[in-house]
XYZ file of C-alpha atoms in Angstrom:
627
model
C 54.913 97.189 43.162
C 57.603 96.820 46.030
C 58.002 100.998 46.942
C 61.820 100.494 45.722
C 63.718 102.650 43.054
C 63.327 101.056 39.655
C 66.363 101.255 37.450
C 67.331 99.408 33.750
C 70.822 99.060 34.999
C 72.912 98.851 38.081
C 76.606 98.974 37.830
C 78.845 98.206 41.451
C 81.471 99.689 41.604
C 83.283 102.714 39.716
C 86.584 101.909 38.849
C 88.031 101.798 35.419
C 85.097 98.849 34.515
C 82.374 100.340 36.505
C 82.510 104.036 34.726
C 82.421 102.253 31.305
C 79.875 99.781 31.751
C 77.371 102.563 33.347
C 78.228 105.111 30.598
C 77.939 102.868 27.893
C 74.607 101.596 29.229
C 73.079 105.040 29.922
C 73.993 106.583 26.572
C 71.761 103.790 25.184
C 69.377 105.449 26.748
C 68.994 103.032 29.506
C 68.349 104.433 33.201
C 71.413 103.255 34.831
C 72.560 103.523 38.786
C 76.385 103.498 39.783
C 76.778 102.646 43.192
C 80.789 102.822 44.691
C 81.706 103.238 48.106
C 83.620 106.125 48.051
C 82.336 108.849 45.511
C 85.765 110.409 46.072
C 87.512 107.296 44.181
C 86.151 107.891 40.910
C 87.986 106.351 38.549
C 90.760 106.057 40.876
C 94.234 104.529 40.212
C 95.605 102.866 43.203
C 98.830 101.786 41.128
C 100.572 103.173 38.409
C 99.503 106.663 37.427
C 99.291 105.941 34.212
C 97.275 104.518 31.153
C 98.371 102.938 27.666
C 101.695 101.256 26.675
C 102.496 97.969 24.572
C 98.928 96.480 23.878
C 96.948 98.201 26.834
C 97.479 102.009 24.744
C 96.451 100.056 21.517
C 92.795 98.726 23.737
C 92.238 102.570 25.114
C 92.256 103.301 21.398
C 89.510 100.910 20.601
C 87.558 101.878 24.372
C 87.517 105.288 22.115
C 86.524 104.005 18.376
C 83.793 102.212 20.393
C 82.653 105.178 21.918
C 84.062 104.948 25.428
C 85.449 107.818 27.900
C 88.964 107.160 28.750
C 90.914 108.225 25.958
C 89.337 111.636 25.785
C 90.076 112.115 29.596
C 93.423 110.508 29.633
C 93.701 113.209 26.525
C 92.780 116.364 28.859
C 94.875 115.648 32.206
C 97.810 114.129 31.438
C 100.856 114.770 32.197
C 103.150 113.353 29.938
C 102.559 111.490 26.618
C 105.341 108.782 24.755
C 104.898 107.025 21.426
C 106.781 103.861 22.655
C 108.691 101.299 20.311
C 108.837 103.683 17.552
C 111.769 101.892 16.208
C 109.893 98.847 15.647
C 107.128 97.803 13.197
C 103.425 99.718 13.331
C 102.184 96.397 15.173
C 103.873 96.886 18.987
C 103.814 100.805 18.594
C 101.723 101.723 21.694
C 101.127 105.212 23.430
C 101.175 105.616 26.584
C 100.462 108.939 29.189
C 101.249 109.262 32.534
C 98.324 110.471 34.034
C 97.887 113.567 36.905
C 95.804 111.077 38.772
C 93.840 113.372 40.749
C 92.586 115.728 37.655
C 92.056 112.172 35.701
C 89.581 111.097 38.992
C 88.192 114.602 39.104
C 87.163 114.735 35.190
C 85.895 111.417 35.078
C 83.617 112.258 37.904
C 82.551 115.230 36.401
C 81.461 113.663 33.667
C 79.536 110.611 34.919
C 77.638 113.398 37.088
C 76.758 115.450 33.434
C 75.345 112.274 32.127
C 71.610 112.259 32.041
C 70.739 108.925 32.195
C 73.049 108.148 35.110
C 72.827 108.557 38.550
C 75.893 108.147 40.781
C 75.298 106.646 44.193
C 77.672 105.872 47.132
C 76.889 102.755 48.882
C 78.200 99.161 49.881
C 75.886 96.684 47.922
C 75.951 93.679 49.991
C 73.560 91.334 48.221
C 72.496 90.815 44.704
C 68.664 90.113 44.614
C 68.095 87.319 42.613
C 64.912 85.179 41.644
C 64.375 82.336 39.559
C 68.426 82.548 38.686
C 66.984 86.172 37.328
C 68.929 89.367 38.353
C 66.441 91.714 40.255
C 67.916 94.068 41.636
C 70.610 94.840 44.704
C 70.299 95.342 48.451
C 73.239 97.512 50.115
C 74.988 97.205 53.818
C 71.987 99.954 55.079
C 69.564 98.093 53.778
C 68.487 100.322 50.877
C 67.078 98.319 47.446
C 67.449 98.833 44.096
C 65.073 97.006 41.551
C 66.629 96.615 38.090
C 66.450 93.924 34.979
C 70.538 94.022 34.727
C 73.176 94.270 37.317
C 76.965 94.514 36.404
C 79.693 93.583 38.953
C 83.061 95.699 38.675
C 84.323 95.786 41.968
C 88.276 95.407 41.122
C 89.981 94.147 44.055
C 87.066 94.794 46.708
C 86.070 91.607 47.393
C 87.456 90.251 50.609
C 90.469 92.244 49.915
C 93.217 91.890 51.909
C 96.212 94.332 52.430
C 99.618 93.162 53.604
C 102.978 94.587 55.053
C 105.560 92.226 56.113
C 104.073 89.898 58.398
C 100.714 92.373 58.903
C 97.820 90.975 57.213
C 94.516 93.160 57.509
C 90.939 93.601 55.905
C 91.093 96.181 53.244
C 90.466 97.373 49.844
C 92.734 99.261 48.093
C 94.400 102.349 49.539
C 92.874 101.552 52.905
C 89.325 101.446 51.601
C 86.298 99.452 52.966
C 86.286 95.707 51.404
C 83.107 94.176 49.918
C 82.686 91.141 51.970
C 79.142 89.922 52.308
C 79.016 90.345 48.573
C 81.805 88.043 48.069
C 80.597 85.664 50.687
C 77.033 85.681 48.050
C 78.959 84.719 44.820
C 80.215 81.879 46.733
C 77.224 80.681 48.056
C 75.627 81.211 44.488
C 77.791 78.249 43.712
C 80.690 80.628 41.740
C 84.141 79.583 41.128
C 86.442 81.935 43.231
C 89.891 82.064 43.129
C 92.288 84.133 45.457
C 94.599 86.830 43.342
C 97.377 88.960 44.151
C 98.449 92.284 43.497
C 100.799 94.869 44.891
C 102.036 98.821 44.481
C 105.471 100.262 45.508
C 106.412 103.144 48.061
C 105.992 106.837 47.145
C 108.414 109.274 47.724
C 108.373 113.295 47.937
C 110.002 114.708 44.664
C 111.619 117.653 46.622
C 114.372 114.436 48.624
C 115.477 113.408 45.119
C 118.551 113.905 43.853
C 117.718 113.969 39.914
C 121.234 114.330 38.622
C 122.011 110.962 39.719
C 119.080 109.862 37.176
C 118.394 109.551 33.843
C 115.498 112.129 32.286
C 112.912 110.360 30.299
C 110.644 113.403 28.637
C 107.301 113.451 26.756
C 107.513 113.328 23.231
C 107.642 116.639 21.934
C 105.203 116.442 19.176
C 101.106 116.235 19.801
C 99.680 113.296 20.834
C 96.524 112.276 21.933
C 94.461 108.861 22.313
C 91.209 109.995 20.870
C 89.833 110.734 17.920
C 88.106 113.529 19.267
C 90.922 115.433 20.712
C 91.898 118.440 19.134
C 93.939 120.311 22.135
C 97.306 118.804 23.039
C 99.174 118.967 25.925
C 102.375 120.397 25.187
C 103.726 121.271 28.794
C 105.071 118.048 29.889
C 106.540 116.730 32.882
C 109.394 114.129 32.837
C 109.736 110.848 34.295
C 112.996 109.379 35.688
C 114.904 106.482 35.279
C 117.524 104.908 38.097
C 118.196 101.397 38.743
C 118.600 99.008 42.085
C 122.180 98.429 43.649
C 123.910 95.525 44.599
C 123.143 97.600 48.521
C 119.164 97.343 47.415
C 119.866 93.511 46.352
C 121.326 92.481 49.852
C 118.824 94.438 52.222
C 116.060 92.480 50.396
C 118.078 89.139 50.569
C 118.908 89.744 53.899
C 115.027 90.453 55.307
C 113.746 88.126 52.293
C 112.011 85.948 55.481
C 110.099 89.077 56.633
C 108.517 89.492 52.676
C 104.833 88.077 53.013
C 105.652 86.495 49.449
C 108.021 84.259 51.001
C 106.917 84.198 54.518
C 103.765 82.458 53.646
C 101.397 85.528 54.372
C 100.476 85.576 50.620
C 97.971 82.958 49.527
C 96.862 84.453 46.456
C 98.794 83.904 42.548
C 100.387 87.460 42.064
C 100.712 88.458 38.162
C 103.755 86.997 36.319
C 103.888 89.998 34.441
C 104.008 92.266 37.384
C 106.788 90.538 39.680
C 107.064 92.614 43.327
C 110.833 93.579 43.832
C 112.028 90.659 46.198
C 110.623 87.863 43.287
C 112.451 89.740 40.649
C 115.564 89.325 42.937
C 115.504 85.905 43.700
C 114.161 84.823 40.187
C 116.784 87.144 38.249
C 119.463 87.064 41.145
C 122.253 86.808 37.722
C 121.289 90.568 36.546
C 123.134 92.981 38.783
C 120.515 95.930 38.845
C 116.872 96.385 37.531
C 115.234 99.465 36.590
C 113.518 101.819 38.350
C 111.124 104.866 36.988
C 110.214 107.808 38.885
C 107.260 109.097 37.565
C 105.507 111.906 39.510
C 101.202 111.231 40.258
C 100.304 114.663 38.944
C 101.213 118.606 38.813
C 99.555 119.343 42.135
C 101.330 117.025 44.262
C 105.065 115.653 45.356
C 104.188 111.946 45.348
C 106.052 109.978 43.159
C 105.270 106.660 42.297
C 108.539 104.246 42.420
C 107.579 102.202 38.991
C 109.619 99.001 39.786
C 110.202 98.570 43.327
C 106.305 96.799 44.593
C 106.932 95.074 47.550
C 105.370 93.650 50.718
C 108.108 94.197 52.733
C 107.909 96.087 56.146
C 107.812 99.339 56.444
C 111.218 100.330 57.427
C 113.110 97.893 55.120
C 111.228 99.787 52.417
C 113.257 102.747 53.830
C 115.849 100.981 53.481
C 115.687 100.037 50.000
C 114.307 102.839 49.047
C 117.351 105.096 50.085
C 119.946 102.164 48.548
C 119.427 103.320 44.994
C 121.368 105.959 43.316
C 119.289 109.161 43.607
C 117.108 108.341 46.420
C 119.272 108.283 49.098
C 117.901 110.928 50.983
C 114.444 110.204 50.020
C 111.117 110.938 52.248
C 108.739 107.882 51.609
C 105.485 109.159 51.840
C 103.937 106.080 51.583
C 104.732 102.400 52.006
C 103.777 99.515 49.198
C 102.072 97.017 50.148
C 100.161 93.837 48.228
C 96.687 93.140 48.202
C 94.572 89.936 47.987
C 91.662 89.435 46.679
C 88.652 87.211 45.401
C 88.127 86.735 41.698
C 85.570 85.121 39.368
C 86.737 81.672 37.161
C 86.210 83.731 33.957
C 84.793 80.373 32.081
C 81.753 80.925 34.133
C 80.852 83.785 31.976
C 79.630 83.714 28.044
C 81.652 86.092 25.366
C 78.974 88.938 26.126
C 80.638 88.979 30.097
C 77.451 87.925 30.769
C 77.285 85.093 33.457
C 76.422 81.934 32.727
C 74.637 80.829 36.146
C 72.798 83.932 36.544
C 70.783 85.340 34.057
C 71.136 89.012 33.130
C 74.335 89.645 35.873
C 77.686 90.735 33.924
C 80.962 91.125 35.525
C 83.645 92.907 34.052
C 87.635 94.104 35.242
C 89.461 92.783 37.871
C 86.710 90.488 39.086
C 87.090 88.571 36.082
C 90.652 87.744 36.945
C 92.697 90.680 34.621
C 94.941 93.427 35.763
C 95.469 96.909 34.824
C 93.188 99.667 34.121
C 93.271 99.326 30.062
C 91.589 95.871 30.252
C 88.846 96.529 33.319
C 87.679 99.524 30.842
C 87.092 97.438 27.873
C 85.561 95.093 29.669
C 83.507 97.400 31.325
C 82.355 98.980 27.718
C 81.323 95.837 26.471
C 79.629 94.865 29.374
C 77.567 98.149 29.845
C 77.007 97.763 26.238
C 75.846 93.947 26.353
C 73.775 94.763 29.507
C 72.094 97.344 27.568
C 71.458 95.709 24.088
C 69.984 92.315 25.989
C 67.150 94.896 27.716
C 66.482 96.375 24.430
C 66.106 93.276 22.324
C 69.032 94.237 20.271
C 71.865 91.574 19.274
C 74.614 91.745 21.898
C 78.324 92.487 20.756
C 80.983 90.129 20.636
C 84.605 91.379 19.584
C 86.313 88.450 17.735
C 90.317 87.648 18.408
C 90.600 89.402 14.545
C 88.443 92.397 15.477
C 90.202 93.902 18.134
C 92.895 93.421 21.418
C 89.294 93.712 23.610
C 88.148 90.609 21.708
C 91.559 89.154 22.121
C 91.186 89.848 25.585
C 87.734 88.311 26.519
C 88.112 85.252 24.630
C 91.190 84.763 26.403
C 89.848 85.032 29.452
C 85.858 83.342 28.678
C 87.545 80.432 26.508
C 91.152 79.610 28.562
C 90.354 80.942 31.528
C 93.571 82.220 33.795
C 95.593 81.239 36.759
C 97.019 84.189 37.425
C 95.966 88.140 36.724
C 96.063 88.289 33.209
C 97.682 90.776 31.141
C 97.425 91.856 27.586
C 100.695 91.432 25.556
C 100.980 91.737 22.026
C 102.073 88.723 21.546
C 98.467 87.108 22.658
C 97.291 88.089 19.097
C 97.188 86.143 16.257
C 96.927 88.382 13.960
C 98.603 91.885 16.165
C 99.833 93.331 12.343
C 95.934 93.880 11.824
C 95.202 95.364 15.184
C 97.328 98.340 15.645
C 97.440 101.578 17.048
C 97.376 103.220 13.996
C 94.016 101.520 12.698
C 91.753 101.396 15.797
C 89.744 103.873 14.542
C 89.267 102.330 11.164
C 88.591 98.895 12.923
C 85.923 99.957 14.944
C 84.437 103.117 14.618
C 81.318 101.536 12.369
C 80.358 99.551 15.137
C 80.805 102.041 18.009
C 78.489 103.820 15.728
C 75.881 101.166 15.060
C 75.657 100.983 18.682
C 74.878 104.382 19.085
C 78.044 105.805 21.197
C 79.300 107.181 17.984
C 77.520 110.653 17.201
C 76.812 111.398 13.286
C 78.876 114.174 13.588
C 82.066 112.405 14.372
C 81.014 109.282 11.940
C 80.912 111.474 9.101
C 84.490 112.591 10.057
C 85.376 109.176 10.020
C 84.167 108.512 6.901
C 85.937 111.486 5.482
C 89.198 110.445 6.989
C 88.694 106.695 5.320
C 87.897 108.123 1.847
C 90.703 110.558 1.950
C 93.189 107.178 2.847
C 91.550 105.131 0.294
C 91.569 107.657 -2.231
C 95.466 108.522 -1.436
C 96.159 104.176 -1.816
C 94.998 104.700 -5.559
C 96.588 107.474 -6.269
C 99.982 106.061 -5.100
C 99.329 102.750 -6.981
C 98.650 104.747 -10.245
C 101.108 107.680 -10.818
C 103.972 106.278 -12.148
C 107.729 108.230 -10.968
C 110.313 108.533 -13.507
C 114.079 107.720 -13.166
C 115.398 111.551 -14.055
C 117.921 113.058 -11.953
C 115.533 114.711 -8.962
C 114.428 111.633 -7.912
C 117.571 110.145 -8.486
C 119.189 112.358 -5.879
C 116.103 112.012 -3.535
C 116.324 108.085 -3.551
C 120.560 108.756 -3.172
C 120.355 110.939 -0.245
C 117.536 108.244 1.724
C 120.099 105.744 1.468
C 118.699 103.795 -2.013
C 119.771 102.327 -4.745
C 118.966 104.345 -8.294
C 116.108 103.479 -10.231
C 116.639 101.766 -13.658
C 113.050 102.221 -14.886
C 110.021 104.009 -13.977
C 108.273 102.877 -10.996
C 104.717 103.484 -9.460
C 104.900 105.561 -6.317
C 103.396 102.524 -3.942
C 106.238 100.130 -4.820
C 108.746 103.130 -4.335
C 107.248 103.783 -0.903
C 107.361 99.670 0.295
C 111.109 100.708 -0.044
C 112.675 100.558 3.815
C 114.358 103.321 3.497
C 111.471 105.527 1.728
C 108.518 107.032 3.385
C 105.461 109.105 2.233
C 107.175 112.681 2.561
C 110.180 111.281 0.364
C 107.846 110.551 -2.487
C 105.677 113.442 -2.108
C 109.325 115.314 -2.337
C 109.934 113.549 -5.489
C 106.198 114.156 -6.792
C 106.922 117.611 -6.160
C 103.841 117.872 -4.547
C 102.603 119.750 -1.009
C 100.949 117.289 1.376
C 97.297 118.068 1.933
C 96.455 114.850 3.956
C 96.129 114.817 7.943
C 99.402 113.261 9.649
C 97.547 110.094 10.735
C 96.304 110.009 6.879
C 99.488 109.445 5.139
C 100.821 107.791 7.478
C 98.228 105.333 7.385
C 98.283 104.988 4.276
C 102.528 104.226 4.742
C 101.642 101.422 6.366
C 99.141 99.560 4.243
C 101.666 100.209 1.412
C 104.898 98.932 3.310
C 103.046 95.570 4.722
C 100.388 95.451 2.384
C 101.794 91.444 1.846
C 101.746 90.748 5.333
C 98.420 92.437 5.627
C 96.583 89.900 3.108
C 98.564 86.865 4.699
C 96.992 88.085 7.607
C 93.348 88.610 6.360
C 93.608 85.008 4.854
C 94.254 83.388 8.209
C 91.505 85.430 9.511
C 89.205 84.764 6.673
C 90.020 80.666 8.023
C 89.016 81.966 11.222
C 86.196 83.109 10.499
C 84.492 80.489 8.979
C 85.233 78.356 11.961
C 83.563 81.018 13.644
C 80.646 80.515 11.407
C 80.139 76.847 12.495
C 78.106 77.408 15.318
C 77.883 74.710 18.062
C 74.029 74.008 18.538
C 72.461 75.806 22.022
C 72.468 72.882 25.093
C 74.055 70.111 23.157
C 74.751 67.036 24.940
C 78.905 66.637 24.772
C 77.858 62.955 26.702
C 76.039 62.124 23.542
C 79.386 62.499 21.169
C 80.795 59.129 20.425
C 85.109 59.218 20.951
C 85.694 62.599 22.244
C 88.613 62.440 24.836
C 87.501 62.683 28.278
C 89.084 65.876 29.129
C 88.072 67.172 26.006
C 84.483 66.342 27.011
C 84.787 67.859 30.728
C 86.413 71.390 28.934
C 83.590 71.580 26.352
C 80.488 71.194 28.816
C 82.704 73.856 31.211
C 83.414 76.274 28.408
C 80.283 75.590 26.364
C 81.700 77.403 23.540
C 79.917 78.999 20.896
C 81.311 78.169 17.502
C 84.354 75.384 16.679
C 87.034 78.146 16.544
C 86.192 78.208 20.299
C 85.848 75.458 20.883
C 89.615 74.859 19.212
C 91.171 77.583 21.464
C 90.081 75.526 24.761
C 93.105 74.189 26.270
C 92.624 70.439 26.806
C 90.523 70.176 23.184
C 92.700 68.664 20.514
C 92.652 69.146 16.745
C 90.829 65.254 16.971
C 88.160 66.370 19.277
C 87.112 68.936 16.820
C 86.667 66.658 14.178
C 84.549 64.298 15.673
C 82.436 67.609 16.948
C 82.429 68.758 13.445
C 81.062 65.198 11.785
C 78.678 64.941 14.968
C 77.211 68.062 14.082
C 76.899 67.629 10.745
C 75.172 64.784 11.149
C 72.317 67.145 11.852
C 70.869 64.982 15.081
C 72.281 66.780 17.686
C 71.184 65.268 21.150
C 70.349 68.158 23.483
C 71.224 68.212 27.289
C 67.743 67.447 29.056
C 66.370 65.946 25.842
């Protein structure tokens, strides 16, 4: 016995990751620590005060389905909630809220100190105790240990984070926080891959020095929305956002001082995200558009900071003033806070297996921004399926890997475990396959079985679940039975929606696939009262409408899947495979995927590789490594 406390888990860090992870793993019933540095960052969001959007709002869907917290407090303190590309197909709709960011920290906090299982610690962990290559525990900057048998890392941009103005270069986390250093000096030692990242925020300004009639308003929707199934009360009281745009004024300050940016002055070491551009690069790589756009979007009810979406920079403070005050509205603007970028170290995710688990120590997970993503959506759901795999490997129980055709998360870590990234990766629709089958709409339906098998789902809700899923299947065959006839009221009905008149009777399902038909049209013509919840019918819209596209879908996936079933045999000796191409050979033994369809998705790994792998493995006499 070593006198120490004795925990299951230990999660560092308590960002977006960090509050999944040690959730998930103490609702298992696991005793879980959370140690963070600042108990008053919580959840915090040092960038955009907001969560959701294309892809990301489609993953805090399936955080929720799983059984994870953000959607439900996203749900209670935001501040303004959008249904985005509503004009477009069901697979890039995407919600997104802009959160009060305080209330969002405050109720997150609140509940991580309800949880029973969890105890919530500040304190700088400076060493990971390790024996054997075993995880045993953690040892902070005051020399307090922690014993434990798991320890996740999810300390964003902590480690040896670096903030920078202009030519001003200075140790710090984010928002002028305490950096993790000796830890990130450890994973280096340990032998880890690091690579050196970059991110960045823009200036805030006080909403009382803008002059909003020289904007555009961008309001809430004004029907209910919320992320979670769970969520029952809606926000109605919204606040708007704002939209402006840079001037050709804004464009010459920022060519004219481009030599005091630390992007171009050679301050900035680390890759910044692609995605994400800071002001100056969008300048200089767009300098043919005359204007970009710029959102105002206020950080919450109780405060006058707003957050200029659009205009990150690293420039010095007073040619921030400067730009700031050259675009139309914010000329008399009080900046209440400067941008500025960050560096910081990250983990080469192809050290880590599909559980986030890694693969040079044995029970240590990392999951967020350590792995090399960005954004709050995808640190979450990493997070969850960390604290989840931590949890289930302690218990004996089968860990949980999302495939690419289960979910964006699955999408997400494969991406990252199998390709690895060069830059801070960000989820896009487009990085799915198969993004008709994982939509907002069907997150729920996708997932919620499993988020119940690994007990984050309460019976309760699961039954409601089930109820909602017989009510949508039983609607499908209803609308694929009843047959409409061509009389006059649904003559007029079809006339009025745009259509061309029936010549025959027609069952209600192939009226609906109609473009210019939905649910409430035939209902109308049924002469019938709808009795199904919104998200019901119109789930059961969409299966109708792309019900072709669906099963082309599902029959790629079924493909898929039985590649996935191939499994590549534990420790097998890629030296030992006759003809494989060299850097085929070097990927495979890095990667050490799990399965062929894997293995196929490694860049470097050609459609040839895989068939030698396949016959190899047939063969049966696979030479292990060590054998």
């Amino acid at each position: 016995m070593t006198g120490n406390i004795k925990y299951d888990v230990i999660v560092i860090g308590a960002g977006h990751a960090g509050v999944e992870a040690g959730l998930a793993a103490s609702r298992k019933g696991l005793k879980t620590l959370m140690l963070t540095i600042n108990l008053d960052n919580i959840a915090f969001m040092p960038c955009n005060p907001s969560v959701g959007g294309p892809a990301k709002g489609i993953v805090v869907r399936e955080i929720d389905a799983l059984g994870g917290q953000m959607a439900k407090v996203i749900d209670k303190t935001h501040i303004q909630m959008r249904m985005l590309n509503t004009g477009k197909g069901p697979a890039v709709r995407a919600l997104r809220a802009q959160a009060d960011k305080v209330l969002y920290q405050q109720e997150m906090k609140s509940v991580l100190e309800d949880e029973p299982n969890l105890d919530i610690l500040q304190g700088l962990v400076d060493e990971i105790i390790i024996e054997d290559d075993v995880v045993r525990g953690v040892k902070t900057n005051i020399g307090s240990v922690y014993d434990a048998d798991a320890v996740i890392i999810t300390t964003g941009t902590f480690l040896r984070g670096e903030i920078i103005l202009g030519d001003l270069k200075y140790s710090s986390g984010p928002n002028h926080q305490i950096p993790s250093l000796a830890l990130a000096d450890q994973l280096k030692d340990l032998g880890f891959e690091i690579i050196r990242f970059k991110t960045g925020t823009p200036p805030r300004v006080n909403a009382d020095s803008i002059d909003y009639t020289k904007t555009e308003i961008q309001p809430g929707d004004d029907v209910p929305r919320a992320f979670s199934f769970d969520t029952t009360e809606f926000i109605m009281d919204q606040l708007p956002c704002w939209l402006t745009y840079t001037s050709q004024d804004t464009h010459e300050i920022i060519t004219a001082n481009l030599h005091l940016s630390a992007m171009y002055s050679g301050v900035v070491q680390g890759t910044g995200p692609r995605y994400c551009p800071s002001i100056e690069d969008k300048i200089v790589r767009f300098n043919d558009k005359p204007r970009h756009q710029i959102f105002l979007e206020p950080e919450g009810r109780n405060t006058k900071e707003v957050y200029v979406q659009g205009l990150s920079t690293s420039m010095p403070e007073n040619v921030q003033r400067e730009m700031v005050t050259s675009i139309p509205g914010l000329e008399n603007a009080r900046m209440m806070r400067a941008g500025y970028a960050i560096e910081y170290d990250a983990l080469v995710p192809t050290q880590l297996w599909p559980t986030l688990e890694t693969k040079k120590i044995k029970n240590l997970y990392t999951a967020g921004q350590i792995n090399g993503t960005s954004g709050y959506e995808e640190a979450a759901g990493q997070g969850l399926i960390a604290g989840i795999n931590a949890a289930n490997n302690l218990l004996g129980e089968e860990e949980l890997i999302l495939s690419r055709t289960d979910a964006y998360i699955g999408v997400l870590i494969d991406d990252l475990v199998t390709k690895g990234t060069n830059e801070p990766y960000r989820l896009l629709t487009s990085r799915a396959e198969h993004r008709l089958l994982l939509r907002h709409d069907n997150a729920d339906l996708r997932l919620t079985e499993i988020g119940h098998e690994q007990k984050l789902i309460s019976d309760e809700r699961f039954e409601r679940f089930n109820q909602k899923k017989a009510n949508i299947e039983a609607e499908l065959d209803r609308l694929n039975t009843v047959r409409i006839k061509p009389n006059e009221h649904t003559q007029k009905i079809v006339a009025e929606r745009g259509g061309t008149a029936l010549k025959d009777g027609i069952l209600a399902a192939d009226l609906l696939r109609r473009p210019e038909m939905d649910y409430t049209s035939i209902m109308e013509i049924l002469g019938e009262e709808i009795t199904l919840k919104q998200d019901e019918y119109e789930q059961a819209e969409v299966q109708i409408k792309y019900d072709g596209y669906i099963k082309k879908s599902l029959q790629q996936v079924d493909k898929m899947k039985r590649m996935e079933d191939k499994k590549i045999p534990e420790n097998i000796d890629y030296d030992a495979v006759n003809s494989i191409a060299t850097e085929a050979r070097m990927k495979l033994k890095e990667v050490k995927p799990l399965n062929i369809a894997q293995a196929s998705r490694i860049s470097g790994v050609n459609p040839a590789d895989i068939s030698i792998l396949l016959v190899y493995i047939e063969q049966g006499s696979v030479k292990r490594v060590g054998s």
